[in-house]
Coordinates of C-alpha atoms in Angstrom, one line a residue:
Chain A
X1 CA 0.2 -0.2 -0.1
X2 CA 2.6 2.3 1.3
X3 CA 4.6 2.4 -2.4
X4 CA 1.3 3.2 -4.1
X5 CA 0.7 6.2 -1.9
X6 CA 4.3 7.3 -2.8
X7 CA 3.6 6.9 -6.4
X8 CA 0.2 8.7 -6.2
X9 CA 1.9 11.6 -4.8
X10 CA 4.8 11.2 -6.9
X11 CA 2.9 11.5 -10.2
X12 CA 0.4 14.3 -8.7
X13 CA 3.2 16.4 -8.3
X14 CA 4.6 15.9 -11.5
X15 CA 1.3 16.3 -13.0
X16 CA 1.1 19.8 -11.4
X17 CA 3.6 22.3 -11.1
X18 CA 6.4 22.0 -8.5
X19 CA 7.2 24.9 -5.9
X20 CA 8.9 27.6 -7.4
X21 CA 11.5 29.5 -5.6
X22 CA 13.0 32.7 -6.9
X23 CA 17.0 32.5 -7.3
X24 CA 19.2 35.4 -8.3
X25 CA 18.4 38.9 -8.9
X26 CA 15.4 40.0 -9.9
X27 CA 14.7 43.4 -11.7
X28 CA 11.1 45.4 -11.9
X29 CA 11.1 48.6 -13.8
X30 CA 8.2 50.5 -15.0
X31 CA 8.4 53.1 -17.9
X32 CA 6.3 55.9 -18.4
X33 CA 6.1 58.5 -21.3
X34 CA 5.5 62.6 -21.5
X35 CA 5.3 65.1 -24.5
X36 CA 8.2 65.6 -26.6
X37 CA 10.0 62.5 -26.2
X38 CA 10.1 62.5 -22.5
X39 CA 10.9 59.1 -20.8
X40 CA 10.7 57.9 -17.3
X41 CA 11.8 54.6 -15.9
X42 CA 11.7 53.5 -12.2
X43 CA 13.5 50.4 -11.0
X44 CA 13.8 48.1 -8.2
X45 CA 15.3 44.9 -7.6
X46 CA 12.9 44.2 -4.7
X47 CA 10.5 41.3 -6.0
X48 CA 9.4 38.6 -3.9
X49 CA 7.7 35.3 -5.6
X50 CA 5.5 33.2 -3.3
X51 CA 3.9 29.9 -4.6
X52 CA 0.7 29.9 -3.2
X53 CA -1.1 26.7 -3.7
X54 CA -2.3 27.0 -7.5
X55 CA -0.9 30.6 -7.8
X56 CA 2.3 32.6 -8.4
X57 CA 2.3 35.8 -6.1
X58 CA 4.7 38.2 -7.2
X59 CA 4.9 41.2 -4.6
X60 CA 6.8 44.3 -5.1
X61 CA 7.8 47.0 -2.1
X62 CA 6.8 50.0 -4.3
X63 CA 9.0 52.2 -1.6
X64 CA 11.9 50.6 -3.5
X65 CA 11.3 52.2 -6.7
X66 CA 13.9 54.5 -7.8
X67 CA 13.7 57.0 -10.9
X68 CA 17.2 58.5 -10.9
X69 CA 15.9 61.8 -9.1
X70 CA 15.4 61.9 -5.4
X71 CA 12.9 64.2 -5.4
X72 CA 10.8 62.7 -8.0
X73 CA 11.1 59.2 -6.1
X74 CA 9.5 61.3 -2.9
X75 CA 6.8 62.5 -5.0
X76 CA 6.0 59.3 -6.5
X77 CA 5.7 57.6 -3.1
X78 CA 4.0 60.2 -1.4
X79 CA 1.6 61.6 -3.9
X80 CA 0.9 59.3 -6.3
X81 CA 1.7 55.7 -5.2
X82 CA 0.8 56.6 -1.7
X83 CA 3.0 53.8 -0.3
X84 CA 2.2 54.7 3.3
X85 CA -1.4 53.4 2.9
X86 CA -0.6 50.9 -0.3
X87 CA 3.0 49.6 0.2
X88 CA 2.9 47.1 -2.3
X89 CA 1.9 46.0 -5.7
X90 CA 0.8 42.3 -5.9
X91 CA 0.5 40.2 -9.1
X92 CA -1.2 37.1 -8.6
X93 CA -1.0 34.6 -11.9
X94 CA -2.4 31.1 -12.0
X95 CA 0.3 28.5 -12.5
X96 CA -1.8 26.7 -14.8
X97 CA -2.0 29.9 -17.3
X98 CA 1.8 29.5 -17.6
X99 CA 2.8 26.4 -19.1
X100 CA 6.4 25.7 -18.7
X101 CA 8.9 24.9 -21.4
X102 CA 10.7 21.7 -21.9
X103 CA 14.7 21.9 -20.9
X104 CA 16.5 23.9 -23.4
X105 CA 13.4 25.6 -24.8
X106 CA 11.7 28.9 -24.7
X107 CA 7.9 29.5 -24.3
X108 CA 6.4 32.8 -25.0
X109 CA 2.6 33.8 -24.6
X110 CA 0.0 35.9 -22.5
X111 CA -1.7 34.8 -19.4
X112 CA -4.6 36.6 -17.5
X113 CA -3.5 37.8 -14.0
X114 CA -4.7 40.2 -11.2
X115 CA -2.9 43.0 -10.1
X116 CA -3.5 44.7 -6.8
X117 CA -1.9 48.5 -6.9
X118 CA -3.0 51.6 -4.8
X119 CA -5.5 49.6 -3.0
X120 CA -7.4 48.3 -6.0
X121 CA -7.5 45.2 -7.9
X122 CA -7.9 44.7 -11.4
X123 CA -7.7 42.3 -14.3
X124 CA -4.4 42.5 -16.4
X125 CA -2.6 40.9 -19.1
X126 CA 1.0 39.4 -18.7
X127 CA 3.1 39.0 -21.6
X128 CA 5.7 36.4 -20.7
X129 CA 8.8 34.5 -22.1
X130 CA 10.3 31.7 -20.4
X131 CA 13.6 29.9 -20.9
X132 CA 14.4 26.5 -19.3
X133 CA 18.0 25.9 -18.6
X134 CA 19.8 23.3 -16.4
X135 CA 16.4 23.1 -14.3
X136 CA 16.1 26.9 -13.8
X137 CA 13.6 29.1 -15.5
X138 CA 14.4 32.7 -16.6
X139 CA 11.5 34.7 -16.8
X140 CA 10.8 38.1 -18.6
X141 CA 7.3 39.4 -18.3
X142 CA 5.5 43.0 -19.5
X143 CA 2.2 44.1 -18.2
X144 CA 0.9 47.0 -19.7
X145 CA -1.5 49.1 -17.3
X146 CA -3.3 52.5 -16.8
X147 CA -2.8 54.3 -13.7
X148 CA -6.2 55.6 -13.8
X149 CA -7.6 52.2 -13.5
X150 CA -5.9 51.8 -10.2
X151 CA -7.1 55.5 -9.0
X152 CA -3.6 56.9 -9.3
X153 CA -3.4 60.6 -10.0
X154 CA -1.7 61.3 -13.2
X155 CA 1.6 62.4 -12.5
X156 CA 2.4 66.1 -13.3
X157 CA 5.2 68.8 -12.3
X158 CA 6.0 72.2 -13.5
X159 CA 4.0 71.5 -16.9
X160 CA 5.0 68.0 -17.7
X161 CA 2.5 65.7 -17.5
X162 CA 3.4 61.6 -17.9
X163 CA 0.8 59.8 -19.6
X164 CA -1.5 57.4 -17.4
X165 CA -0.4 54.2 -19.6
X166 CA 2.7 52.9 -18.2
X167 CA 4.4 49.4 -18.9
X168 CA 6.1 47.1 -16.4
X169 CA 9.0 45.0 -17.4
X170 CA 10.0 42.2 -14.7
X171 CA 12.9 39.7 -15.0
X172 CA 13.8 36.9 -12.7
X173 CA 15.0 33.6 -12.3
X174 CA 13.4 30.7 -10.7
X175 CA 14.3 27.2 -9.5
X176 CA 11.6 24.2 -9.3
X177 CA 11.8 22.1 -6.4
X178 CA 9.5 19.2 -5.8
Chain B
X1 CA 46.0 77.9 -42.7
X2 CA 49.0 79.7 -40.7
X3 CA 49.3 79.5 -37.3
X4 CA 48.7 83.3 -36.8
X5 CA 45.4 82.8 -38.7
X6 CA 44.3 79.8 -36.7
X7 CA 45.2 81.8 -33.2
X8 CA 43.0 84.5 -34.6
X9 CA 40.3 82.6 -35.3
X10 CA 40.5 81.0 -31.8
X11 CA 40.6 84.3 -30.3
X12 CA 37.7 85.5 -32.6
X13 CA 35.9 82.4 -31.6
X14 CA 36.2 83.0 -28.0
X15 CA 35.6 87.1 -28.3
X16 CA 32.6 86.8 -30.5
X17 CA 30.8 84.1 -29.2
X18 CA 28.6 84.0 -26.5
X19 CA 27.5 80.9 -24.5
X20 CA 24.4 78.8 -23.7
X21 CA 23.5 76.2 -21.4
X22 CA 24.0 72.9 -23.2
X23 CA 24.8 69.7 -21.0
X24 CA 24.9 66.7 -23.4
X25 CA 26.2 64.8 -20.2
X26 CA 22.4 64.9 -18.9
X27 CA 22.5 61.7 -21.2
X28 CA 23.8 60.3 -17.7
X29 CA 20.5 61.0 -16.0
X30 CA 18.5 59.4 -18.6
X31 CA 17.3 62.4 -20.7
X32 CA 18.6 61.4 -24.0
X33 CA 15.9 63.6 -25.4
X34 CA 16.2 67.7 -24.5
X35 CA 12.9 69.2 -25.3
X36 CA 11.5 68.6 -21.9
X37 CA 14.1 70.9 -20.3
X38 CA 14.8 73.2 -23.4
X39 CA 12.4 75.4 -25.5
X40 CA 14.7 74.4 -28.4
X41 CA 13.7 70.8 -29.0
X42 CA 17.2 69.8 -29.8
X43 CA 18.5 71.2 -27.1
X44 CA 20.4 74.4 -25.4
X45 CA 19.3 78.0 -24.2
X46 CA 16.1 78.8 -22.8
X47 CA 14.9 76.5 -20.1
X48 CA 11.3 75.5 -19.5
X49 CA 9.9 75.5 -16.1
X50 CA 10.6 71.7 -16.0
X51 CA 14.4 72.2 -16.9
X52 CA 14.8 75.2 -14.4
X53 CA 13.7 72.5 -11.8
X54 CA 15.8 69.6 -13.0
X55 CA 18.9 72.1 -13.1
X56 CA 18.4 72.8 -9.6
X57 CA 18.0 68.9 -8.7
X58 CA 20.6 67.4 -10.9
X59 CA 23.0 70.1 -12.1
X60 CA 23.5 72.3 -8.9
X61 CA 25.8 71.4 -5.8
X62 CA 23.5 70.4 -3.1
X63 CA 26.4 70.4 -0.3
X64 CA 25.5 67.2 1.3
X65 CA 21.7 67.9 1.8
X66 CA 19.4 65.2 1.4
X67 CA 18.5 65.4 -2.0
X68 CA 14.8 64.4 -1.3
X69 CA 14.8 67.8 0.5
X70 CA 15.9 69.9 -2.3
X71 CA 13.3 72.2 -3.3
X72 CA 13.4 73.5 -6.8
X73 CA 11.5 76.6 -5.7
X74 CA 14.7 78.1 -4.3
X75 CA 15.3 78.7 -7.9
X76 CA 14.9 82.5 -8.5
X77 CA 13.2 81.7 -11.7
X78 CA 10.5 79.3 -9.9
X79 CA 10.1 82.3 -7.4
X80 CA 9.0 84.7 -10.1
X81 CA 5.7 82.7 -11.0
X82 CA 5.5 83.9 -14.3
X83 CA 2.2 83.2 -16.0
X84 CA 2.1 79.9 -18.3
X85 CA 2.1 81.6 -21.3
X86 CA 5.2 83.3 -20.6
X87 CA 8.9 82.2 -20.1
X88 CA 11.7 84.3 -19.4
X89 CA 15.3 83.8 -19.0
X90 CA 18.5 86.0 -18.4
X91 CA 22.1 84.7 -19.3
X92 CA 25.3 86.7 -18.5
X93 CA 29.0 85.2 -18.6
X94 CA 31.8 87.1 -17.9
X95 CA 35.3 85.9 -18.5
X96 CA 39.0 86.4 -18.4
X97 CA 40.7 85.1 -21.3
X98 CA 44.7 84.3 -21.2
X99 CA 46.1 83.2 -24.7
X100 CA 49.7 82.0 -24.9
X101 CA 51.5 81.5 -28.3
X102 CA 55.2 81.6 -29.4
X103 CA 54.7 84.9 -30.4
X104 CA 53.3 86.3 -27.1
X105 CA 50.8 86.6 -24.7
X106 CA 47.2 88.0 -25.1
X107 CA 45.1 88.8 -22.0
X108 CA 41.8 90.6 -21.9
X109 CA 38.2 90.4 -19.6
X110 CA 35.2 89.4 -21.9
X111 CA 31.7 89.8 -21.5
X112 CA 30.8 86.7 -23.4
X113 CA 27.0 86.6 -23.1
X114 CA 24.5 89.2 -21.8
X115 CA 21.1 87.6 -23.1
X116 CA 17.4 88.3 -22.6
X117 CA 15.5 85.1 -23.7
X118 CA 11.8 85.0 -23.9
X119 CA 9.0 82.5 -25.0
X120 CA 5.3 83.4 -25.6
X121 CA 3.1 80.3 -26.0
X122 CA -0.5 80.6 -27.2
X123 CA -1.8 76.9 -27.3
X124 CA 0.5 75.3 -29.8
X125 CA 2.1 78.4 -31.2
X126 CA 5.4 79.3 -29.7
X127 CA 7.1 82.6 -30.3
X128 CA 10.8 82.4 -28.9
X129 CA 13.5 85.4 -29.2
X130 CA 16.9 86.6 -27.5
X131 CA 18.1 89.9 -27.3
X132 CA 21.5 90.6 -25.9
X133 CA 24.3 93.4 -25.9
X134 CA 27.6 92.4 -27.4
X135 CA 30.7 95.0 -26.6
X136 CA 32.7 93.6 -29.3
X137 CA 32.2 90.9 -32.2
X138 CA 29.2 88.6 -32.6
X139 CA 28.4 90.4 -35.8
X140 CA 26.8 87.4 -37.2
X141 CA 24.1 87.8 -34.8
X142 CA 24.2 91.8 -34.6
X143 CA 21.1 93.7 -35.2
X144 CA 22.8 97.0 -35.2
X145 CA 25.9 97.7 -37.5
X146 CA 28.5 99.3 -35.2
X147 CA 32.2 97.8 -35.1
X148 CA 31.4 97.3 -31.0
X149 CA 28.8 97.6 -28.9
X150 CA 26.0 95.6 -30.7
X151 CA 22.4 94.7 -29.9
X152 CA 22.3 91.1 -30.9
X153 CA 19.7 88.5 -31.4
X154 CA 21.1 84.7 -31.7
X155 CA 17.4 83.3 -32.1
X156 CA 13.9 84.3 -32.9
X157 CA 11.7 81.9 -34.2
X158 CA 8.0 80.6 -34.4
X159 CA 7.0 77.6 -33.9
X160 CA 3.8 75.3 -33.7
X161 CA 3.8 71.7 -32.0
X162 CA 1.7 68.8 -33.2
X163 CA 0.9 65.2 -31.9
X164 CA 1.7 66.0 -28.2
X165 CA 4.5 68.0 -28.8
X166 CA 6.6 65.2 -30.4
X167 CA 6.5 67.5 -34.0
X168 CA 7.6 71.0 -33.7
X169 CA 7.7 73.0 -37.2
X170 CA 9.8 76.1 -36.8
X171 CA 10.5 79.3 -38.9
X172 CA 13.1 81.7 -38.3
X173 CA 16.8 82.1 -37.0
X174 CA 17.5 79.1 -34.8
X175 CA 20.6 76.7 -33.9
X176 CA 21.5 74.6 -36.9
X177 CA 21.0 70.9 -36.0
X178 CA 24.0 69.2 -36.6
X179 CA 25.8 66.8 -34.3
X180 CA 26.3 67.1 -30.4
X181 CA 24.8 70.2 -29.2
X182 CA 28.0 70.9 -26.8
X183 CA 28.9 74.1 -25.1
X184 CA 32.4 74.4 -26.3
X185 CA 31.9 76.7 -29.0
X186 CA 35.4 76.7 -30.3
X187 CA 35.7 73.3 -30.7
X188 CA 36.6 72.1 -34.1
X189 CA 33.3 70.1 -34.2
X190 CA 31.3 73.2 -33.8
X191 CA 33.4 75.5 -35.2
X192 CA 34.6 73.9 -38.5
X193 CA 31.0 73.0 -39.2
X194 CA 29.7 76.3 -38.3
X195 CA 27.1 74.8 -36.1
X196 CA 28.3 76.5 -32.8
X197 CA 25.2 78.0 -30.5
X198 CA 26.6 81.1 -30.2
X199 CA 26.5 83.4 -33.6
X200 CA 26.3 80.5 -36.2
X201 CA 22.4 80.4 -36.0
X202 CA 20.9 80.3 -39.4
X203 CA 17.2 81.9 -40.8
X204 CA 15.0 78.6 -42.2
X205 CA 12.5 76.1 -41.7
X206 CA 12.9 73.3 -39.6
X207 CA 10.9 70.3 -38.2
X208 CA 11.8 68.3 -35.3
X209 CA 10.5 64.9 -34.4
X210 CA 10.7 63.3 -30.8
X211 CA 9.3 60.0 -29.8
X212 CA 10.7 57.9 -26.9
X213 CA 14.2 56.4 -28.1
X214 CA 14.3 58.8 -31.1
X215 CA 15.0 62.3 -32.2
X216 CA 15.6 64.1 -35.1
X217 CA 15.6 67.7 -36.8
X218 CA 15.9 68.6 -40.2
X219 CA 16.5 72.5 -41.5
X220 CA 16.1 73.9 -44.4
X221 CA 18.7 76.9 -44.5
X222 CA 17.8 80.0 -46.1
X223 CA 20.7 82.0 -45.0
X224 CA 21.6 84.3 -42.2
X225 CA 19.9 87.6 -43.0
X226 CA 21.8 89.4 -40.4
X227 CA 24.9 88.9 -42.7
X228 CA 25.8 91.2 -45.3
X229 CA 26.6 91.5 -48.1
X230 CA 24.2 88.9 -49.3
X231 CA 26.7 86.8 -51.3
X232 CA 28.0 85.4 -48.0
X233 CA 24.7 83.8 -47.0
X234 CA 24.4 80.2 -47.1
X235 CA 21.7 78.1 -48.4
X236 CA 21.3 74.4 -48.1
X237 CA 20.2 71.8 -45.1
X238 CA 21.2 70.6 -42.3
X239 CA 19.8 67.8 -39.9
X240 CA 20.5 64.7 -37.4
X241 CA 19.0 61.8 -36.4
X242 CA 19.5 60.0 -32.8
X243 CA 18.4 56.6 -31.5
X244 CA 18.6 55.6 -27.7
X245 CA 19.8 52.2 -27.6
X246 CA 19.4 52.4 -24.0
X247 CA 18.3 55.0 -21.8
X248 CA 22.0 56.5 -21.3
X249 CA 23.2 55.3 -24.4
X250 CA 22.6 56.8 -28.0
X251 CA 24.0 56.8 -31.4
X252 CA 23.5 59.6 -34.0
X253 CA 24.1 60.8 -37.4
X254 CA 24.2 64.3 -39.0
X255 CA 24.6 65.5 -42.5
X256 CA 25.0 69.2 -43.6
X257 CA 25.2 70.7 -47.1
X258 CA 25.6 74.6 -47.8
X259 CA 26.1 76.8 -51.2
X260 CA 27.5 80.4 -50.7
X261 CA 28.0 82.8 -53.8
X262 CA 31.4 83.3 -51.5
X263 CA 32.7 81.7 -48.2
X264 CA 32.5 84.0 -45.2
X265 CA 36.4 82.7 -44.0
X266 CA 38.1 81.6 -47.5
X267 CA 36.2 84.2 -49.8
X268 CA 36.4 81.4 -52.4
X269 CA 33.7 81.9 -55.0
X270 CA 30.6 79.5 -55.4
X271 CA 31.9 77.4 -52.2
X272 CA 29.9 74.1 -51.6
X273 CA 30.2 73.1 -47.7
X274 CA 29.6 69.8 -46.6
X275 CA 30.0 68.2 -43.2
X276 CA 28.7 64.2 -42.6
X277 CA 29.1 62.5 -39.5
X278 CA 28.2 60.3 -36.5
X279 CA 27.8 61.1 -32.6
X280 CA 27.3 59.3 -29.7
X281 CA 26.4 59.9 -25.9
X282 CA 26.8 57.6 -23.0
X283 CA 26.3 57.7 -19.6
X284 CA 27.5 55.3 -16.9
X285 CA 27.6 56.0 -13.2
X286 CA 29.0 59.6 -12.5
X287 CA 30.6 59.8 -15.9
X288 CA 29.5 60.6 -19.2
X289 CA 31.2 60.0 -22.6
X290 CA 30.7 62.1 -25.6
X291 CA 32.0 61.4 -29.0
X292 CA 31.6 62.9 -32.5
X293 CA 33.3 62.4 -36.0
X294 CA 32.7 64.4 -38.9
X295 CA 34.0 64.4 -42.5
X296 CA 34.7 68.0 -43.7
X297 CA 34.1 68.7 -47.6
X298 CA 34.6 71.9 -49.1
X299 CA 34.9 73.1 -52.7
X300 CA 35.2 76.5 -54.4
X301 CA 35.1 77.5 -58.0
X302 CA 38.8 77.1 -59.2
X303 CA 40.1 75.3 -56.0
X304 CA 40.4 71.7 -55.7
X305 CA 37.9 70.1 -53.3
X306 CA 39.2 69.4 -49.9
X307 CA 38.4 66.6 -47.7
X308 CA 39.1 66.9 -43.9
X309 CA 38.0 65.5 -40.8
X310 CA 36.9 66.8 -37.3
X311 CA 36.7 64.5 -34.4
X312 CA 35.8 65.2 -30.4
X313 CA 36.1 63.0 -27.6
X314 CA 35.1 64.2 -24.0
X315 CA 34.8 62.0 -20.8
X316 CA 32.9 64.2 -17.9
X317 CA 33.4 63.1 -14.2
X318 CA 31.0 64.3 -11.6
X319 CA 31.9 62.2 -8.5
X320 CA 30.4 65.1 -6.4
X321 CA 27.3 66.7 -7.7
X322 CA 27.7 70.0 -9.2
X323 CA 31.6 69.5 -9.6
X324 CA 32.5 68.5 -13.1
X325 CA 35.8 67.3 -14.3
X326 CA 36.2 67.0 -17.8
X327 CA 38.9 65.8 -20.6
X328 CA 38.6 66.6 -24.1
X329 CA 40.4 65.4 -26.7
X330 CA 40.0 66.8 -30.6
X331 CA 41.7 66.9 -34.0
X332 CA 41.1 68.7 -37.3
X333 CA 42.3 67.8 -40.4
X334 CA 42.0 70.5 -43.2
X335 CA 43.9 71.8 -46.3
X336 CA 46.3 68.7 -45.5
X337 CA 47.1 70.0 -42.3
X338 CA 46.6 67.7 -39.2
X339 CA 45.9 69.8 -35.9
X340 CA 45.6 68.5 -32.4
X341 CA 43.9 69.6 -29.3
X342 CA 43.4 68.6 -25.5
X343 CA 41.0 70.4 -22.9
X344 CA 41.0 70.0 -19.3
X345 CA 38.3 71.8 -17.9
X346 CA 36.3 72.3 -14.3
X347 CA 33.0 73.4 -14.0
X348 CA 31.3 74.2 -10.5
X349 CA 27.2 74.8 -10.3
X350 CA 28.0 76.7 -7.2
X351 CA 24.4 77.8 -6.9
X352 CA 21.4 77.3 -8.8
X353 CA 22.0 80.3 -10.8
X354 CA 25.5 80.6 -10.8
X355 CA 28.3 78.4 -12.4
X356 CA 32.4 78.8 -12.5
X357 CA 34.4 77.3 -15.2
X358 CA 37.8 76.8 -16.1
X359 CA 39.0 75.8 -19.6
X360 CA 42.7 75.1 -20.3
X361 CA 42.9 74.5 -23.9
X362 CA 46.2 73.1 -25.3
X363 CA 46.6 73.1 -29.3
X364 CA 49.0 71.7 -31.7
X365 CA 48.6 73.5 -34.9
X366 CA 50.4 71.8 -38.0
X367 CA 52.1 74.6 -40.1
X368 CA 54.3 74.8 -43.0
X369 CA 57.2 75.0 -40.5
X370 CA 55.9 72.2 -38.3
X371 CA 53.6 72.0 -34.9
X372 CA 53.2 75.1 -33.2
X373 CA 51.8 75.1 -29.7
X374 CA 49.1 77.4 -28.2
X375 CA 47.7 77.4 -24.7
X376 CA 44.6 79.2 -24.0
X377 CA 43.2 79.5 -20.3
X378 CA 39.7 80.8 -19.6
X379 CA 37.8 81.7 -16.4
X380 CA 34.1 82.4 -16.6
X381 CA 31.6 83.1 -14.2
X382 CA 27.9 82.3 -15.5
X383 CA 24.8 83.8 -14.0
X384 CA 21.4 82.9 -15.2
X385 CA 17.8 83.2 -14.2

């Protein structure tokens, strides 16, 4: 009986996903645009991946985002993202929505997810590319979003207004363990 | 060209040229495009209100203050609280010039620039003009016709923007779009292409296109209407395109072609002048590396075509905010002569409206009797609002 139970557990585990654990440095960056070719990028390497049952949950502490200008970072934290009230952005993605590639292969696609930002949860589409090498998965993902949909005020400073549409790019590596 | 002629030209350029705010090393802050901070879409000159704030946040010394606590409102400009349709600026640059050559030394104080700059906007229409005073020189920008003490206007144009300011069409007198828009106006890439920011502006029609990761401007040159006799006026085109491969690395290409009945410098008849080149900006940490290389082609009636070259590379190091150490190498080949120059410069942005700068320029001029050295020292105090 015991061997049968062990085999059942092994088969079940193989049929679903193994537990994902983040390895190495991650990078999350949002990109915004303004008039006359203005471009703005905010970057952090603080990305946490949690394997929660049937979901991958990505969490970014928003206060760690840096745009290259200290005062702009302060405005972003205090006036727009209001990180004292809403410290994190959380993206929840069903593991079933993202088929993993075989060893040495790359798989790309889009998957629905839920993003919680500024205290509001909205559906978003995640465009991803996953490469597998040596049991490690290198993931690159892009999420376009509209700040207005999350109740974030459109950033504007001394006549320069940033468009509400921004693109979030993330890269990270994960290791699967049974 | 003789050494005396070249020193005279350098002195002439330094004496006659004003200056402007143009800092291509802002690339290290991710500012590949210029139009967010400058009224001129290709950079330099009058700042926008946003540009004033960035000047104080990113350019001026903070003296250990927490950068998050720096308030751009300290800038005198932002205290003026001008209406949204009006933008004004004042730029004055006083200098002491020392030139050492084997033939002797020259020393004199200079008022390099004393300009009032203004922009009036009504919706998508922008009117920009500068008015200044030049005790000597700057005749290419002079409105009055005195030997000295002239009123000058380097820029005056009308522009209309389209498509969320990604397109700006301008007509009038404006900076010639070509290569790096660097402040070192006597550098050979600027003086030999005649695209410096000081008095080399031309009248014409220009279209600038600005999108994320790409900027370009093309100008049809109608001539410098402040230059007489008219036979010296150049007609043709000039333009550039620059791509941002990363937020802090760009590659660009420029092209210029003009024709004049008589060349302003050589007096050659039916002079066709061309410059075609590439340029790049790269910011990494506290450093910025700038480079430009231009082919120079000039032909006049009865004179064989001269194919020359101007090259420039500059490393800017800002280990402490507001203090820039700059090293520049440049070369110029024309009329079969190969010339070399090295610059060592220090710029100290001590206050939001004040900059101190010192340049030591070492040049080796190729002459029929061999290389002849010269040393130029220039100390400047730039006050701007």
